[in-house]
mmCIF file of C-alpha atoms in Angstrom:
data_model
loop_
_atom_site.group_PDB
_atom_site.id
_atom_site.type_symbol
_atom_site.label_atom_id
_atom_site.label_comp_id
_atom_site.label_asym_id
_atom_site.label_seq_id
_atom_site.Cartn_x
_atom_site.Cartn_y
_atom_site.Cartn_z
ATOM 1 C CA UNK A 49 30.530 -18.753 28.294
ATOM 2 C CA UNK A 50 28.534 -19.315 25.105
ATOM 3 C CA UNK A 51 30.395 -18.695 21.876
ATOM 4 C CA UNK A 52 29.042 -16.732 18.948
ATOM 5 C CA UNK A 53 28.591 -18.823 15.842
ATOM 6 C CA UNK A 54 30.076 -16.841 12.960
ATOM 7 C CA UNK A 55 28.055 -17.580 9.836
ATOM 8 C CA UNK A 56 29.890 -15.061 7.624
ATOM 9 C CA UNK A 57 26.479 -14.098 6.266
ATOM 10 C CA UNK A 58 26.454 -10.771 4.448
ATOM 11 C CA UNK A 59 23.408 -8.647 5.219
ATOM 12 C CA UNK A 60 22.080 -5.672 3.267
ATOM 13 C CA UNK A 61 22.243 -2.623 5.522
ATOM 14 C CA UNK A 62 21.665 1.087 4.997
ATOM 15 C CA UNK A 63 23.879 3.408 7.088
ATOM 16 C CA UNK A 64 22.410 6.810 7.950
ATOM 17 C CA UNK A 65 22.867 9.378 10.728
ATOM 18 C CA UNK A 66 20.745 11.450 13.078
ATOM 19 C CA UNK A 67 21.054 14.250 10.527
ATOM 20 C CA UNK A 68 18.699 12.264 8.292
ATOM 21 C CA UNK A 69 16.233 11.862 11.146
ATOM 22 C CA UNK A 70 16.214 15.593 11.808
ATOM 23 C CA UNK A 71 15.815 16.476 8.116
ATOM 24 C CA UNK A 72 12.828 14.164 7.775
ATOM 25 C CA UNK A 73 11.091 15.697 10.829
ATOM 26 C CA UNK A 74 11.693 19.242 9.535
ATOM 27 C CA UNK A 75 10.409 18.262 6.090
ATOM 28 C CA UNK A 76 7.210 16.843 7.548
ATOM 29 C CA UNK A 77 6.407 19.545 10.089
ATOM 30 C CA UNK A 78 7.783 22.629 8.260
ATOM 31 C CA UNK A 79 5.143 22.826 5.492
ATOM 32 C CA UNK A 80 2.348 22.338 8.017
ATOM 33 C CA UNK A 81 3.629 25.231 10.148
ATOM 34 C CA UNK A 82 3.903 27.494 7.101
ATOM 35 C CA UNK A 83 0.346 26.655 6.036
ATOM 36 C CA UNK A 84 -0.996 27.131 9.550
ATOM 37 C CA UNK A 85 0.685 30.475 10.297
ATOM 38 C CA UNK A 86 1.164 32.129 6.896
ATOM 39 C CA UNK A 87 -1.214 30.319 4.552
ATOM 40 C CA UNK A 88 -3.879 33.009 4.764
ATOM 41 C CA UNK A 89 -1.408 35.771 3.871
ATOM 42 C CA UNK A 90 0.383 34.107 0.954
ATOM 43 C CA UNK A 91 -0.629 33.644 -2.660
ATOM 44 C CA UNK A 92 -1.048 30.167 -4.093
ATOM 45 C CA UNK A 93 2.311 30.467 -5.843
ATOM 46 C CA UNK A 94 4.080 31.637 -2.684
ATOM 47 C CA UNK A 95 2.561 28.774 -0.682
ATOM 48 C CA UNK A 96 3.671 26.281 -3.320
ATOM 49 C CA UNK A 97 7.228 27.647 -3.425
ATOM 50 C CA UNK A 98 7.671 27.968 0.370
ATOM 51 C CA UNK A 99 6.202 24.563 1.281
ATOM 52 C CA UNK A 100 8.135 22.796 -1.478
ATOM 53 C CA UNK A 101 11.356 24.473 -0.347
ATOM 54 C CA UNK A 102 10.847 23.459 3.305
ATOM 55 C CA UNK A 103 9.913 19.959 2.201
ATOM 56 C CA UNK A 104 12.828 19.329 -0.129
ATOM 57 C CA UNK A 105 15.712 21.440 1.182
ATOM 58 C CA UNK A 106 16.399 19.657 4.547
ATOM 59 C CA UNK A 107 16.440 16.210 2.918
ATOM 60 C CA UNK A 108 18.557 17.441 0.012
ATOM 61 C CA UNK A 109 21.015 19.036 2.436
ATOM 62 C CA UNK A 110 21.343 15.843 4.514
ATOM 63 C CA UNK A 111 21.912 13.776 1.379
ATOM 64 C CA UNK A 112 24.764 16.081 0.293
ATOM 65 C CA UNK A 113 26.433 16.231 3.733
ATOM 66 C CA UNK A 114 26.195 12.516 4.501
ATOM 67 C CA UNK A 115 24.386 10.471 1.856
ATOM 68 C CA UNK A 116 22.917 7.126 3.026
ATOM 69 C CA UNK A 117 25.320 4.286 2.393
ATOM 70 C CA UNK A 118 24.081 1.003 0.962
ATOM 71 C CA UNK A 119 26.297 -1.636 2.544
ATOM 72 C CA UNK A 120 26.865 -5.314 3.131
ATOM 73 C CA UNK A 121 27.637 -6.092 6.753
ATOM 74 C CA UNK A 122 28.871 -9.201 8.560
ATOM 75 C CA UNK A 123 28.518 -9.506 12.334
ATOM 76 C CA UNK A 124 31.528 -11.026 14.135
ATOM 77 C CA UNK A 125 32.250 -11.742 17.822
ATOM 78 C CA UNK A 126 33.488 -8.245 18.583
ATOM 79 C CA UNK A 127 32.808 -6.101 15.523
ATOM 80 C CA UNK A 128 30.734 -5.467 12.392
ATOM 81 C CA UNK A 129 32.656 -5.737 9.146
ATOM 82 C CA UNK A 130 31.345 -3.823 6.130
ATOM 83 C CA UNK A 131 32.297 -4.188 2.502
ATOM 84 C CA UNK A 132 33.235 -0.493 2.141
ATOM 85 C CA UNK A 133 32.520 1.407 5.345
ATOM 86 C CA UNK A 134 35.077 1.151 8.112
ATOM 87 C CA UNK A 135 34.722 -1.638 10.679
ATOM 88 C CA UNK A 136 32.737 -0.879 13.856
ATOM 89 C CA UNK A 137 34.426 -2.489 16.848
ATOM 90 C CA UNK A 138 32.271 -3.076 19.887
ATOM 91 C CA UNK A 139 35.002 -1.585 22.038
ATOM 92 C CA UNK A 140 34.450 1.755 20.286
ATOM 93 C CA UNK A 141 30.749 1.847 21.161
ATOM 94 C CA UNK A 142 29.675 4.171 23.974
ATOM 95 C CA UNK A 143 25.949 3.562 23.666
ATOM 96 C CA UNK A 144 23.638 1.483 21.503
ATOM 97 C CA UNK A 145 19.884 1.389 21.035
ATOM 98 C CA UNK A 146 17.792 -1.465 19.603
ATOM 99 C CA UNK A 147 14.256 -0.008 19.744
ATOM 100 C CA UNK A 148 13.278 0.213 16.043
ATOM 101 C CA UNK A 149 16.679 -0.115 14.433
ATOM 102 C CA UNK A 150 20.302 -0.249 15.510
ATOM 103 C CA UNK A 151 21.662 3.101 16.715
ATOM 104 C CA UNK A 152 25.361 3.199 17.606
ATOM 105 C CA UNK A 153 27.090 6.089 19.360
ATOM 106 C CA UNK A 154 30.859 5.746 19.192
ATOM 107 C CA UNK A 155 33.916 7.396 20.723
ATOM 108 C CA UNK A 156 34.789 10.594 18.810
ATOM 109 C CA UNK A 157 32.695 9.494 15.823
ATOM 110 C CA UNK A 158 29.374 10.399 14.298
ATOM 111 C CA UNK A 159 26.353 8.450 15.609
ATOM 112 C CA UNK A 160 25.229 5.817 13.079
ATOM 113 C CA UNK A 161 21.816 4.343 12.342
ATOM 114 C CA UNK A 162 21.900 0.875 10.794
ATOM 115 C CA UNK A 163 18.631 0.244 9.020
ATOM 116 C CA UNK A 164 16.971 -1.986 6.437
ATOM 117 C CA UNK A 165 14.234 -1.214 3.950
ATOM 118 C CA UNK A 166 10.900 -2.719 2.997
ATOM 119 C CA UNK A 167 12.422 -4.774 0.213
ATOM 120 C CA UNK A 168 14.838 -6.589 2.507
ATOM 121 C CA UNK A 169 13.169 -6.310 5.918
ATOM 122 C CA UNK A 170 13.605 -10.021 6.742
ATOM 123 C CA UNK A 171 17.270 -9.792 5.776
ATOM 124 C CA UNK A 172 17.670 -6.826 8.101
ATOM 125 C CA UNK A 173 15.891 -8.629 10.959
ATOM 126 C CA UNK A 174 18.497 -11.406 10.726
ATOM 127 C CA UNK A 175 21.283 -8.790 10.890
ATOM 128 C CA UNK A 176 19.577 -7.086 13.849
ATOM 129 C CA UNK A 177 19.280 -10.359 15.772
ATOM 130 C CA UNK A 178 22.910 -11.285 15.052
ATOM 131 C CA UNK A 179 24.132 -7.934 16.331
ATOM 132 C CA UNK A 180 21.951 -8.099 19.472
ATOM 133 C CA UNK A 181 23.185 -11.603 20.218
ATOM 134 C CA UNK A 182 26.855 -10.823 19.494
ATOM 135 C CA UNK A 183 27.120 -7.619 21.501
ATOM 136 C CA UNK A 184 25.383 -9.117 24.536
ATOM 137 C CA UNK A 185 27.733 -12.122 24.530
ATOM 138 C CA UNK A 186 30.665 -9.730 24.112
ATOM 139 C CA UNK A 187 29.371 -7.680 27.071
ATOM 140 C CA UNK A 188 29.315 -10.800 29.256
ATOM 141 C CA UNK A 189 32.982 -11.396 28.408
ATOM 142 C CA UNK A 190 33.885 -7.769 29.249
ATOM 143 C CA UNK A 191 32.188 -8.073 32.636
ATOM 144 C CA UNK A 192 34.436 -10.993 33.483
ATOM 145 C CA UNK A 193 37.449 -8.953 32.383
ATOM 146 C CA UNK A 194 36.162 -5.983 34.436
ATOM 147 C CA UNK A 195 36.237 -3.679 31.417
ATOM 148 C CA UNK A 196 33.966 -0.739 30.609
ATOM 149 C CA UNK A 197 30.811 -1.686 28.715
ATOM 150 C CA UNK A 198 28.780 0.176 26.113
ATOM 151 C CA UNK A 199 25.465 1.250 27.605
ATOM 152 C CA UNK A 200 22.225 0.086 26.041
ATOM 153 C CA UNK A 201 19.788 3.028 25.897
ATOM 154 C CA UNK A 202 16.047 3.022 25.337
ATOM 155 C CA UNK A 203 14.016 5.611 23.428
ATOM 156 C CA UNK A 204 10.453 4.532 24.180
ATOM 157 C CA UNK A 205 9.405 4.993 27.786
ATOM 158 C CA UNK A 206 12.381 7.190 28.670
ATOM 159 C CA UNK A 207 12.093 10.591 30.369
ATOM 160 C CA UNK A 208 13.638 12.247 27.302
ATOM 161 C CA UNK A 209 10.958 10.727 25.048
ATOM 162 C CA UNK A 210 8.092 11.759 27.308
ATOM 163 C CA UNK A 211 9.590 15.244 27.502
ATOM 164 C CA UNK A 212 9.722 15.364 23.691
ATOM 165 C CA UNK A 213 6.077 14.317 23.509
ATOM 166 C CA UNK A 214 5.145 17.024 25.984
ATOM 167 C CA UNK A 215 7.131 19.594 24.014
ATOM 168 C CA UNK A 216 5.259 18.656 20.819
ATOM 169 C CA UNK A 217 1.914 19.124 22.535
ATOM 170 C CA UNK A 218 2.997 22.388 24.193
ATOM 171 C CA UNK A 219 4.323 23.658 20.844
ATOM 172 C CA UNK A 220 1.062 22.789 19.118
ATOM 173 C CA UNK A 221 -1.003 24.591 21.792
ATOM 174 C CA UNK A 222 1.273 27.641 21.460
ATOM 175 C CA UNK A 223 0.858 27.547 17.682
ATOM 176 C CA UNK A 224 -2.928 27.383 18.085
ATOM 177 C CA UNK A 225 -2.942 30.340 20.490
ATOM 178 C CA UNK A 226 -0.763 32.412 18.146
ATOM 179 C CA UNK A 227 -3.099 31.661 15.271
ATOM 180 C CA UNK A 228 -6.121 32.789 17.298
ATOM 181 C CA UNK A 229 -4.434 35.918 18.694
ATOM 182 C CA UNK A 230 -3.146 37.065 15.282
ATOM 183 C CA UNK A 231 -6.288 35.988 13.456
ATOM 184 C CA UNK A 232 -4.439 33.476 11.296
ATOM 185 C CA UNK A 233 -6.065 30.455 9.720
ATOM 186 C CA UNK A 234 -6.553 28.405 12.849
ATOM 187 C CA UNK A 235 -8.482 25.764 10.887
ATOM 188 C CA UNK A 236 -5.160 24.820 9.273
ATOM 189 C CA UNK A 237 -3.558 24.795 12.693
ATOM 190 C CA UNK A 238 -6.198 22.367 13.940
ATOM 191 C CA UNK A 239 -5.528 20.207 10.871
ATOM 192 C CA UNK A 240 -1.826 20.309 11.723
ATOM 193 C CA UNK A 241 -2.720 18.941 15.124
ATOM 194 C CA UNK A 242 -3.982 15.810 13.384
ATOM 195 C CA UNK A 243 -0.297 14.956 12.878
ATOM 196 C CA UNK A 244 1.419 16.477 15.915
ATOM 197 C CA UNK A 245 -1.031 15.584 18.695
ATOM 198 C CA UNK A 246 -1.171 11.803 18.121
ATOM 199 C CA UNK A 247 2.619 11.648 17.920
ATOM 200 C CA UNK A 248 2.972 13.675 21.136
ATOM 201 C CA UNK A 249 0.511 11.469 23.012
ATOM 202 C CA UNK A 250 2.149 8.303 21.664
ATOM 203 C CA UNK A 251 5.556 9.444 22.923
ATOM 204 C CA UNK A 252 4.213 10.424 26.362
ATOM 205 C CA UNK A 253 2.442 7.047 26.796
ATOM 206 C CA UNK A 254 5.226 4.962 25.277
ATOM 207 C CA UNK A 255 6.715 2.114 27.334
ATOM 208 C CA UNK A 256 10.192 0.642 27.327
ATOM 209 C CA UNK A 257 10.782 -2.146 24.854
ATOM 210 C CA UNK A 258 13.033 -4.854 26.252
#
């Protein structure tokens, strides 16, 4: 059994939740839907107010409910120790995902996203690699002890992801049909497709990242 070399290196990490993911998606898609379906029937002032509200309100709400936490984290053999946030023990983890960032689903706790930012991306990559290495070594030990293991999940290439991509495309087609039927500004709907369609196709064609 290989042992994890504890370096006691503190890494800069930002802790967010799936609430922030959802608020970002709503903020990006909401204004486009308003413009596509109601843009022709609203005044310039009404368009400005409604799109700004849909853009800002979801992000503002998520920041109030659970503001992102700027943290310093140290990866140990069986846990992640933060300077302020409570320690995450590997034994508490039900599922984890390592596709683009570290996503941790825990027992009776909110799902956490551990991310970096552009200013410290290399620092975050080191943290990411330490966590991946530590939890997989820890899993090997748990197998020998015949204990339950956290499950590694995959976003890209999964059925759920392809279903999401299909839903985006189906939603866009429905939006286009509604615009045509009700004589709305379908040109804006087509423009909206410039964002939705590529994302939907990307998700449908995505492959698992090992």
